[in-house]
Amino acid sequence: MPSMENEGSEVSRAEEIKNQANEAFKAHRYGQAIDLYTQAIELNSQNAVYWANRSLAHTKLEEYGSAIQDATKAIEVDPKYSKGYYRRGAAYLAMGKFKEALKDFQQVKRICPNDPDATKKLKECEKAVMKLKFEEAISVPESERRSVADSIDYRTIKVEPQYLGAKIEGDVVTLDFVKKMMDDFKNQKCLHKRYAFQIVLQMREMLQALPSLVDINVPDGSLLTVCGDVHGQFYDLINIFELNGLPSEENPYLFNGDFVDRGSFSVEVILTLFAFKCMCPSAIYLARGNHESKSMNKIYGFEGEVRSKLSETFVELFAEVFCYLPLAHVINQKVFVVHGGLFSVDGVKLSDIRAIDRFCEPPEEGLMCELLWSDPQPYPGRGPSKRGVGLSFGADVTRRFLQDNNLDLVVRSHEVKDEGYEIEHDGKLITVFSAPNYCDQMGNKGAFIRFEAPDLKPNIVTFSAVPHPDVKPMAYANNFLRMFQ
């Protein structure tokens, strides 16, 4: 019968496309792999493997919402397919949803009782959930919490005579100090805790005084450079400064969030950026990203790295200071710069962003959450977020927001791009990402944008990754997450 024949050829064609998708996946071309798995699914939607494979490709692109949807579909197609539960559990974990992940790994164990890998992951997941319950049990209510900064007096910390690293003389962070500190970091030397405390405490005071939306004024003939995610890639940060000059009053930068996590030199990155801000507040502007939060830092490495290189007190101190970071910037009343994106409702004014009480961990919904988590989409309107947090928004949403606020352009970061940047929404939205060869495996370029006043035309500069010492990304990440790398 022709229809049977036709069906058979579609099934075998789907299998061919799936094999091509697997090749693209192996080459770290995850976007291409997703497109190919999608074609295979369109030809044969009853194959759980295609859904589970596409779920894994979404996970690699940090699209955990889509990964969970696909893994759930794989489970619907074949409720006994252990990989469906496995993939969904891994995506839940990546979002910090340990309790949901635990249920999926328990199911994997039921289906594969003798699989040592499933047993190991289930044990780790149980440990993570127990730890979470313990932390919840001993946590102090927000209203009673005291600032950890109040308990620190860095002046009483002795600097041993054998310490030969960078030193701050008195209260002033100088350019000489910052250069020496960066050189020490390049050679994998640590900064003395006294000076690290001094920088972070000074930073806290400075950030506390800022509004949630900061206006930046760039005089005519002057430049401002906007950088996207750096994600703990210290040696690439140094390269940006070599290509574009050190931050100064004449050469200011705006770093648009996600300074830490994933890359294993996050402490070096954050202390460098903070030190430049202490040295000259108008030399550098810093915005909060979704990774400047406790829940992300717990999973993706910053917390472990701070504990290893500094101390437990610093873990608390950084968490507090991250809550003081502004949420967005406006350049010359024309360019809106934010880490994630726009909103689930129309009519949001800059005054609404200014009015956000940002001194907290990011909530799971509302304006603050959307600023940190949302992503653009190629079609109009709004849709669910592929990340499972925030939303996706189209060109019409961008256009209305710009019109409502008399702005020309949205610049955001938050997403890895092959060329380091992408221009979307009829030229009204630019994504910039400044961590090249992200996590040592994506092969992408990095980029930064130079805006010159008065016309503020974006001049995009791309660059490639530079070598770094042999410390793998995620070296300090949650033990459990490292199992999935």
Tab-separated table of C-alpha atoms in Angstrom, residues 7-440:
chain	number	residue	atom	x	y	z
A	7	GLU	CA	5.235	6.095	6.148
A	8	GLY	CA	8.238	3.771	5.998
A	9	SER	CA	10.223	6.211	3.892
A	10	GLU	CA	9.387	9.070	6.315
A	11	VAL	CA	10.594	6.973	9.256
A	12	SER	CA	13.880	6.116	7.545
A	13	ARG	CA	14.328	9.747	6.378
A	14	ALA	CA	13.751	10.879	9.991
A	15	GLU	CA	16.466	8.474	11.141
A	16	GLU	CA	18.908	9.895	8.568
A	17	ILE	CA	18.196	13.450	9.762
A	18	LYS	CA	18.600	12.376	13.399
A	19	ASN	CA	22.071	11.005	12.538
A	20	GLN	CA	22.994	14.374	10.952
A	21	ALA	CA	21.699	16.111	14.082
A	22	ASN	CA	23.886	13.864	16.260
A	23	GLU	CA	26.928	14.874	14.170
A	24	ALA	CA	26.077	18.587	14.573
A	25	PHE	CA	25.680	18.011	18.329
A	26	LYS	CA	29.107	16.335	18.566
A	27	ALA	CA	30.611	19.368	16.793
A	28	HIS	CA	29.013	21.671	19.459
A	29	ARG	CA	26.682	23.155	16.823
A	30	TYR	CA	23.720	22.909	19.149
A	31	GLY	CA	21.418	25.358	17.341
A	32	GLN	CA	21.852	23.398	14.101
A	33	ALA	CA	21.297	20.119	15.975
A	34	ILE	CA	17.986	21.477	17.354
A	35	ASP	CA	16.823	22.422	13.839
A	36	LEU	CA	17.662	18.935	12.543
A	37	TYR	CA	16.028	17.091	15.473
A	38	THR	CA	12.954	19.273	14.828
A	39	GLN	CA	12.865	18.060	11.197
A	40	ALA	CA	13.167	14.449	12.372
A	41	ILE	CA	10.314	14.979	14.873
A	42	GLU	CA	8.117	16.488	12.121
A	43	LEU	CA	8.585	13.267	10.110
A	44	ASN	CA	8.207	10.913	13.080
A	45	SER	CA	6.938	12.385	16.341
A	46	GLN	CA	6.527	8.967	17.978
A	47	ASN	CA	10.256	8.388	18.502
A	48	ALA	CA	11.156	9.294	22.108
A	49	VAL	CA	14.882	9.413	21.247
A	50	TYR	CA	14.422	12.462	18.996
A	51	TRP	CA	12.646	14.393	21.766
A	52	ALA	CA	15.251	13.412	24.384
A	53	ASN	CA	18.145	14.325	22.064
A	54	ARG	CA	16.611	17.710	21.288
A	55	SER	CA	16.121	18.186	25.041
A	56	LEU	CA	19.860	17.679	25.601
A	57	ALA	CA	20.742	20.170	22.830
A	58	HIS	CA	18.460	22.750	24.504
A	59	THR	CA	20.225	22.077	27.823
A	60	LYS	CA	23.584	22.826	26.179
A	61	LEU	CA	22.203	26.227	25.099
A	62	GLU	CA	20.873	26.825	28.643
A	63	GLU	CA	17.306	26.688	27.308
A	64	TYR	CA	16.108	24.663	30.277
A	65	GLY	CA	12.402	25.429	29.849
A	66	SER	CA	12.462	23.960	26.329
A	67	ALA	CA	14.626	21.054	27.538
A	68	ILE	CA	12.004	20.154	30.171
A	69	GLN	CA	9.175	20.358	27.601
A	70	ASP	CA	11.004	18.043	25.172
A	71	ALA	CA	11.981	15.537	27.856
A	72	THR	CA	8.362	15.475	29.074
A	73	LYS	CA	7.263	14.738	25.497
A	74	ALA	CA	9.794	11.864	25.300
A	75	ILE	CA	8.252	10.437	28.494
A	76	GLU	CA	4.708	10.772	27.051
A	77	VAL	CA	5.790	8.893	23.909
A	78	ASP	CA	7.503	6.146	25.932
A	79	PRO	CA	6.876	6.152	29.710
A	80	LYS	CA	9.572	3.474	30.166
A	81	TYR	CA	12.300	5.446	28.367
A	82	SER	CA	14.750	6.203	31.173
A	83	LYS	CA	16.616	8.894	29.204
A	84	GLY	CA	13.488	11.046	29.121
A	85	TYR	CA	13.445	11.237	32.937
A	86	TYR	CA	17.229	11.585	32.991
A	87	ARG	CA	17.226	14.581	30.629
A	88	ARG	CA	14.368	16.263	32.456
A	89	GLY	CA	16.057	15.692	35.813
A	90	ALA	CA	19.276	17.252	34.486
A	91	ALA	CA	17.384	20.331	33.206
A	92	TYR	CA	15.558	20.744	36.535
A	93	LEU	CA	18.892	20.545	38.301
A	94	ALA	CA	20.403	23.217	36.088
A	95	MET	CA	17.540	25.492	37.154
A	96	GLY	CA	18.193	24.708	40.824
A	97	LYS	CA	14.907	22.771	41.127
A	98	PHE	CA	16.393	19.928	43.150
A	99	LYS	CA	13.110	18.488	44.436
A	100	GLU	CA	11.671	18.065	40.912
A	101	ALA	CA	15.011	16.611	39.748
A	102	LEU	CA	14.953	14.104	42.609
A	103	LYS	CA	11.596	12.676	41.454
A	104	ASP	CA	12.968	12.142	37.936
A	105	PHE	CA	16.150	10.420	39.131
A	106	GLN	CA	14.092	8.174	41.415
A	107	GLN	CA	12.152	7.162	38.297
A	108	VAL	CA	15.407	6.494	36.366
A	109	LYS	CA	16.484	4.230	39.235
A	110	ARG	CA	13.166	2.341	39.121
A	111	ILE	CA	13.534	1.723	35.388
A	112	CYS	CA	17.274	0.884	35.589
A	113	PRO	CA	17.838	-0.514	39.105
A	114	ASN	CA	21.321	-1.831	38.237
A	115	ASP	CA	22.666	1.253	36.451
A	116	PRO	CA	25.622	2.557	38.568
A	117	ASP	CA	25.435	5.993	36.930
A	118	ALA	CA	21.746	6.384	37.842
A	119	THR	CA	22.502	5.286	41.423
A	120	LYS	CA	25.338	7.809	41.746
A	121	LYS	CA	23.260	10.708	40.426
A	122	LEU	CA	20.306	9.822	42.612
A	123	LYS	CA	22.567	9.811	45.702
A	124	GLU	CA	23.989	13.243	44.814
A	125	CYS	CA	20.506	14.592	44.198
A	126	GLU	CA	19.286	13.279	47.564
A	127	LYS	CA	22.279	14.991	49.199
A	128	ALA	CA	21.460	18.301	47.470
A	129	VAL	CA	17.808	18.138	48.587
A	130	MET	CA	18.821	17.307	52.177
A	131	LYS	CA	21.237	20.266	52.174
A	132	LEU	CA	18.499	22.534	50.817
A	133	LYS	CA	16.051	21.412	53.523
A	134	PHE	CA	18.697	22.005	56.178
A	135	GLU	CA	19.466	25.502	54.847
A	136	GLU	CA	15.757	26.338	54.759
A	137	ALA	CA	15.362	25.109	58.342
A	138	ILE	CA	18.170	27.263	59.746
A	139	SER	CA	17.631	30.348	57.590
A	140	VAL	CA	16.821	33.631	59.318
A	141	PRO	CA	13.739	35.516	58.058
A	142	GLU	CA	14.602	38.413	55.706
A	143	SER	CA	13.287	41.006	58.184
A	144	GLU	CA	15.666	39.794	60.924
A	145	ARG	CA	18.726	39.391	58.741
A	146	ARG	CA	21.706	41.576	59.604
A	147	SER	CA	24.178	42.784	57.043
A	148	VAL	CA	27.344	40.676	57.055
A	149	ALA	CA	29.239	43.864	56.161
A	150	ASP	CA	28.538	45.233	59.655
A	151	SER	CA	30.634	42.467	61.199
A	152	ILE	CA	33.759	43.110	59.092
A	153	ASP	CA	36.525	45.552	59.962
A	154	TYR	CA	39.171	44.998	57.295
A	155	ARG	CA	41.586	47.398	59.038
A	156	THR	CA	42.134	44.855	61.807
A	157	ILE	CA	43.295	42.185	59.331
A	158	LYS	CA	47.075	41.845	59.441
A	159	VAL	CA	49.082	41.643	56.217
A	160	GLU	CA	51.931	39.173	56.703
A	161	PRO	CA	55.436	40.477	55.829
A	162	GLN	CA	55.873	37.604	53.312
A	163	TYR	CA	52.887	38.838	51.242
A	164	LEU	CA	54.366	40.391	48.081
A	165	GLY	CA	51.154	40.984	46.138
A	166	ALA	CA	49.241	44.172	45.329
A	167	LYS	CA	48.602	46.484	48.302
A	168	ILE	CA	46.217	49.398	48.840
A	169	GLU	CA	47.975	52.194	50.704
A	170	GLY	CA	45.404	53.850	52.969
A	171	ASP	CA	41.847	54.193	51.636
A	172	VAL	CA	42.433	54.975	47.975
A	173	VAL	CA	42.391	52.343	45.212
A	174	THR	CA	44.881	53.580	42.599
A	175	LEU	CA	45.522	52.565	38.992
A	176	ASP	CA	48.942	51.221	40.005
A	177	PHE	CA	47.270	48.943	42.541
A	178	VAL	CA	44.718	47.663	39.996
A	179	LYS	CA	47.446	46.973	37.401
A	180	LYS	CA	49.585	45.103	39.939
A	181	MET	CA	46.548	43.112	41.104
A	182	MET	CA	45.670	42.151	37.507
A	183	ASP	CA	49.269	41.050	36.906
A	184	ASP	CA	49.174	38.936	40.059
A	185	PHE	CA	45.887	37.382	38.918
A	186	LYS	CA	47.381	36.650	35.493
A	187	ASN	CA	50.095	34.694	37.289
A	188	GLN	CA	47.449	32.905	39.375
A	189	LYS	CA	48.349	34.668	42.616
A	190	CYS	CA	45.668	35.665	45.134
A	191	LEU	CA	44.893	39.088	46.511
A	192	HIS	CA	45.236	39.432	50.274
A	193	LYS	CA	41.873	39.129	52.047
A	194	ARG	CA	42.330	42.519	53.702
A	195	TYR	CA	42.363	44.281	50.309
A	196	ALA	CA	39.632	42.064	48.876
A	197	PHE	CA	37.399	43.053	51.821
A	198	GLN	CA	38.332	46.706	51.364
A	199	ILE	CA	37.318	46.671	47.678
A	200	VAL	CA	34.035	44.793	48.171
A	201	LEU	CA	32.962	46.912	51.168
A	202	GLN	CA	33.780	50.149	49.330
A	203	MET	CA	31.812	48.827	46.365
A	204	ARG	CA	28.823	48.038	48.568
A	205	GLU	CA	28.710	51.611	49.823
A	206	MET	CA	28.954	53.008	46.317
A	207	LEU	CA	26.269	50.745	44.813
A	208	GLN	CA	23.879	51.307	47.700
A	209	ALA	CA	23.624	54.981	46.772
A	210	LEU	CA	22.703	54.293	43.115
A	211	PRO	CA	19.172	54.135	41.683
A	212	SER	CA	17.821	50.894	40.127
A	213	LEU	CA	18.054	52.544	36.687
A	214	VAL	CA	21.242	54.553	36.136
A	215	ASP	CA	21.480	57.367	33.571
A	216	ILE	CA	24.846	57.617	31.812
A	217	ASN	CA	25.821	60.844	30.112
A	218	VAL	CA	28.397	60.570	27.314
A	219	PRO	CA	29.630	64.022	26.165
A	220	ASP	CA	29.818	64.761	22.419
A	221	GLY	CA	32.954	63.300	20.854
A	222	SER	CA	33.368	60.832	23.744
A	223	LEU	CA	32.915	57.054	23.763
A	224	LEU	CA	31.292	54.418	25.988
A	225	THR	CA	32.035	50.689	25.527
A	226	VAL	CA	29.322	48.156	26.388
A	227	CYS	CA	30.359	44.563	27.181
A	228	GLY	CA	28.094	41.553	27.647
A	229	ASP	CA	28.536	38.430	29.778
A	230	VAL	CA	32.122	37.688	30.863
A	231	HIS	CA	31.261	34.626	33.006
A	232	GLY	CA	34.509	34.250	34.934
A	233	GLN	CA	36.710	34.287	31.801
A	234	PHE	CA	39.373	36.560	33.319
A	235	TYR	CA	41.962	36.144	30.556
A	236	ASP	CA	39.392	37.203	27.944
A	237	LEU	CA	38.512	40.226	30.107
A	238	ILE	CA	42.196	41.225	30.127
A	239	ASN	CA	42.182	40.826	26.343
A	240	ILE	CA	39.223	43.244	26.054
A	241	PHE	CA	41.275	45.837	27.972
A	242	GLU	CA	44.285	45.186	25.722
A	243	LEU	CA	42.157	45.681	22.592
A	244	ASN	CA	40.154	48.654	23.823
A	245	GLY	CA	42.175	50.290	26.622
A	246	LEU	CA	41.787	50.179	30.404
A	247	PRO	CA	38.658	51.693	31.986
A	248	SER	CA	39.123	55.376	32.859
A	249	GLU	CA	37.098	58.560	32.929
A	250	GLU	CA	38.029	59.142	29.260
A	251	ASN	CA	37.439	55.463	28.312
A	252	PRO	CA	34.391	54.310	30.316
A	253	TYR	CA	32.824	50.839	30.152
A	254	LEU	CA	29.444	49.366	30.984
A	255	PHE	CA	29.539	45.654	31.884
A	256	ASN	CA	26.052	44.275	31.410
A	257	GLY	CA	25.812	41.487	34.018
A	258	ASP	CA	26.889	37.844	34.397
A	259	PHE	CA	30.427	38.664	35.513
A	260	VAL	CA	30.683	35.371	37.415
A	261	ASP	CA	29.848	31.623	37.259
A	262	ARG	CA	30.812	28.910	34.761
A	263	GLY	CA	34.324	30.241	34.050
A	264	SER	CA	36.723	29.354	36.869
A	265	PHE	CA	38.319	32.803	37.273
A	266	SER	CA	35.198	34.578	38.538
A	267	VAL	CA	36.869	35.904	41.696
A	268	GLU	CA	39.559	37.562	39.561
A	269	VAL	CA	36.926	39.052	37.224
A	270	ILE	CA	34.712	40.480	39.964
A	271	LEU	CA	37.580	41.943	42.009
A	272	THR	CA	39.038	43.554	38.870
A	273	LEU	CA	35.719	45.165	37.860
A	274	PHE	CA	34.993	46.269	41.435
A	275	ALA	CA	38.518	47.696	41.847
A	276	PHE	CA	38.165	49.813	38.693
A	277	LYS	CA	34.829	51.133	40.007
A	278	CYS	CA	36.455	52.013	43.373
A	279	MET	CA	39.362	53.671	41.569
A	280	CYS	CA	37.081	55.861	39.430
A	281	PRO	CA	33.274	55.491	39.687
A	282	SER	CA	32.679	57.036	36.235
A	283	ALA	CA	35.224	54.684	34.562
A	284	ILE	CA	32.982	51.666	34.829
A	285	TYR	CA	29.262	50.935	35.197
A	286	LEU	CA	28.027	47.535	36.321
A	287	ALA	CA	24.556	46.015	35.853
A	288	ARG	CA	23.129	42.963	37.549
A	289	GLY	CA	22.722	39.779	35.503
A	290	ASN	CA	20.698	36.684	36.356
A	291	HIS	CA	23.941	35.064	37.579
A	292	GLU	CA	24.495	37.721	40.222
A	293	SER	CA	22.214	35.735	42.519
A	294	LYS	CA	22.561	33.166	45.299
A	295	SER	CA	20.642	30.401	43.543
A	296	MET	CA	22.845	30.573	40.412
A	297	ASN	CA	26.115	31.034	42.355
A	298	LYS	CA	25.336	27.955	44.432
A	299	ILE	CA	25.100	25.792	41.306
A	300	TYR	CA	27.412	27.307	38.677
A	301	GLY	CA	30.660	27.716	40.562
A	302	PHE	CA	31.025	31.214	42.003
A	303	GLU	CA	30.120	30.188	45.550
A	304	GLY	CA	32.554	27.251	45.484
A	305	GLU	CA	35.293	29.394	43.972
A	306	VAL	CA	34.859	32.171	46.578
A	307	ARG	CA	34.993	29.577	49.350
A	308	SER	CA	38.166	28.096	47.869
A	309	LYS	CA	40.011	31.370	47.101
A	310	LEU	CA	38.690	33.654	49.864
A	311	SER	CA	36.340	32.467	52.658
A	312	GLU	CA	32.763	31.696	53.713
A	313	THR	CA	32.277	35.312	54.873
A	314	PHE	CA	32.977	36.492	51.323
A	315	VAL	CA	30.234	34.173	50.003
A	316	GLU	CA	27.708	36.083	52.137
A	317	LEU	CA	29.257	39.466	51.377
A	318	PHE	CA	29.178	39.014	47.580
A	319	ALA	CA	25.569	37.784	47.778
A	320	GLU	CA	24.667	40.977	49.621
A	321	VAL	CA	26.588	43.303	47.286
A	322	PHE	CA	25.063	41.668	44.180
A	323	CYS	CA	21.641	42.744	45.501
A	324	TYR	CA	22.839	46.357	45.321
A	325	LEU	CA	23.773	46.267	41.621
A	326	PRO	CA	21.573	48.472	39.389
A	327	LEU	CA	19.170	46.640	37.045
A	328	ALA	CA	19.526	48.755	33.883
A	329	HIS	CA	21.193	51.802	32.319
A	330	VAL	CA	20.155	54.460	29.810
A	331	ILE	CA	22.836	56.127	27.668
A	332	ASN	CA	22.101	59.777	26.760
A	333	GLN	CA	18.344	59.161	27.101
A	334	LYS	CA	18.509	57.090	23.885
A	335	VAL	CA	19.932	53.598	24.443
A	336	PHE	CA	18.385	51.235	27.016
A	337	VAL	CA	20.884	48.623	28.292
A	338	VAL	CA	19.701	45.642	30.335
A	339	HIS	CA	20.989	42.125	30.938
A	340	GLY	CA	17.953	40.077	29.866
A	341	GLY	CA	15.107	41.887	28.194
A	342	LEU	CA	11.622	43.348	28.216
A	343	PHE	CA	8.320	42.733	29.936
A	344	SER	CA	5.172	40.615	30.005
A	345	VAL	CA	3.034	43.786	29.902
A	346	ASP	CA	3.049	46.868	27.688
A	347	GLY	CA	3.319	50.399	29.044
A	348	VAL	CA	6.335	49.913	31.340
A	349	LYS	CA	8.021	53.285	31.773
A	350	LEU	CA	11.615	54.029	32.797
A	351	SER	CA	10.143	55.517	35.986
A	352	ASP	CA	8.680	52.060	36.821
A	353	ILE	CA	12.165	50.538	36.536
A	354	ARG	CA	13.622	53.322	38.678
A	355	ALA	CA	11.001	52.537	41.316
A	356	ILE	CA	11.913	48.820	41.640
A	357	ASP	CA	13.116	47.898	45.134
A	358	ARG	CA	16.067	45.846	43.932
A	359	PHE	CA	17.750	45.090	47.273
A	360	CYS	CA	16.808	41.413	47.319
A	361	GLU	CA	17.343	38.091	45.567
A	362	PRO	CA	15.607	38.157	42.161
A	363	PRO	CA	11.949	37.083	42.389
A	364	GLU	CA	10.543	34.440	40.014
A	365	GLU	CA	8.186	36.863	38.266
A	366	GLY	CA	7.547	40.570	37.778
A	367	LEU	CA	9.598	43.423	36.285
A	368	MET	CA	12.886	42.657	38.063
A	369	CYS	CA	12.781	38.996	37.050
A	370	GLU	CA	11.986	39.896	33.425
A	371	LEU	CA	14.804	42.478	33.215
A	372	LEU	CA	17.280	39.753	34.219
A	373	TRP	CA	15.869	36.702	32.383
A	374	SER	CA	13.826	37.540	29.252
A	375	ASP	CA	14.951	36.875	25.659
A	376	PRO	CA	13.906	38.229	22.246
A	377	GLN	CA	12.026	35.975	19.812
A	378	PRO	CA	11.877	36.256	15.988
A	379	TYR	CA	8.060	36.421	15.779
A	380	PRO	CA	5.697	39.093	17.112
A	381	GLY	CA	3.966	39.095	20.486
A	382	ARG	CA	5.087	37.265	23.582
A	383	GLY	CA	5.728	33.610	24.308
A	384	PRO	CA	6.920	31.332	27.081
A	385	SER	CA	10.620	31.526	27.900
A	386	LYS	CA	12.831	28.771	26.512
A	387	ARG	CA	14.709	29.089	29.828
A	388	GLY	CA	11.678	28.422	32.001
A	389	VAL	CA	12.027	31.869	33.661
A	390	GLY	CA	10.999	35.257	32.247
A	391	LEU	CA	9.471	35.340	28.754
A	392	SER	CA	10.206	35.694	25.033
A	393	PHE	CA	9.221	38.972	23.338
A	394	GLY	CA	8.905	39.998	19.699
A	395	ALA	CA	9.885	43.041	17.629
A	396	ASP	CA	6.490	44.679	18.220
A	397	VAL	CA	7.072	44.562	22.008
A	398	THR	CA	10.523	46.150	21.546
A	399	ARG	CA	9.121	48.848	19.231
A	400	ARG	CA	6.323	49.812	21.665
A	401	PHE	CA	8.700	49.960	24.642
A	402	LEU	CA	11.083	52.258	22.721
A	403	GLN	CA	8.197	54.509	21.558
A	404	ASP	CA	6.679	54.704	25.066
A	405	ASN	CA	10.010	55.850	26.488
A	406	ASN	CA	11.298	57.949	23.581
A	407	LEU	CA	14.329	55.644	23.115
A	408	ASP	CA	16.155	54.453	19.978
A	409	LEU	CA	17.670	51.082	20.850
A	410	VAL	CA	17.709	48.166	23.310
A	411	VAL	CA	21.079	46.539	24.055
A	412	ARG	CA	21.031	43.298	26.038
A	413	SER	CA	23.282	40.297	26.717
A	414	HIS	CA	22.332	36.968	28.374
A	415	GLU	CA	22.705	34.713	25.285
A	416	VAL	CA	25.773	33.223	23.646
A	417	LYS	CA	25.992	34.232	19.943
A	418	ASP	CA	28.294	32.682	17.327
A	419	GLU	CA	29.652	36.080	16.252
A	420	GLY	CA	29.550	37.552	19.767
A	421	TYR	CA	26.528	39.662	18.871
A	422	GLU	CA	23.243	39.605	16.971
A	423	ILE	CA	21.083	42.443	15.616
A	424	GLU	CA	17.339	41.705	15.711
A	425	HIS	CA	13.901	43.330	15.805
A	426	ASP	CA	14.399	45.505	12.705
A	427	GLY	CA	17.728	46.794	14.025
A	428	LYS	CA	16.156	48.006	17.282
A	429	LEU	CA	17.689	45.317	19.518
A	430	ILE	CA	21.292	44.136	19.810
A	431	THR	CA	22.521	41.191	21.880
A	432	VAL	CA	26.184	41.459	22.918
A	433	PHE	CA	28.095	38.584	24.555
A	434	SER	CA	31.714	39.000	25.656
A	435	ALA	CA	32.801	35.470	26.667
A	436	PRO	CA	34.454	33.955	23.557
A	437	ASN	CA	34.638	30.161	23.208
A	438	TYR	CA	32.158	30.107	26.081
A	439	CYS	CA	32.885	27.340	28.606
A	440	ASP	CA	35.856	26.292	26.411
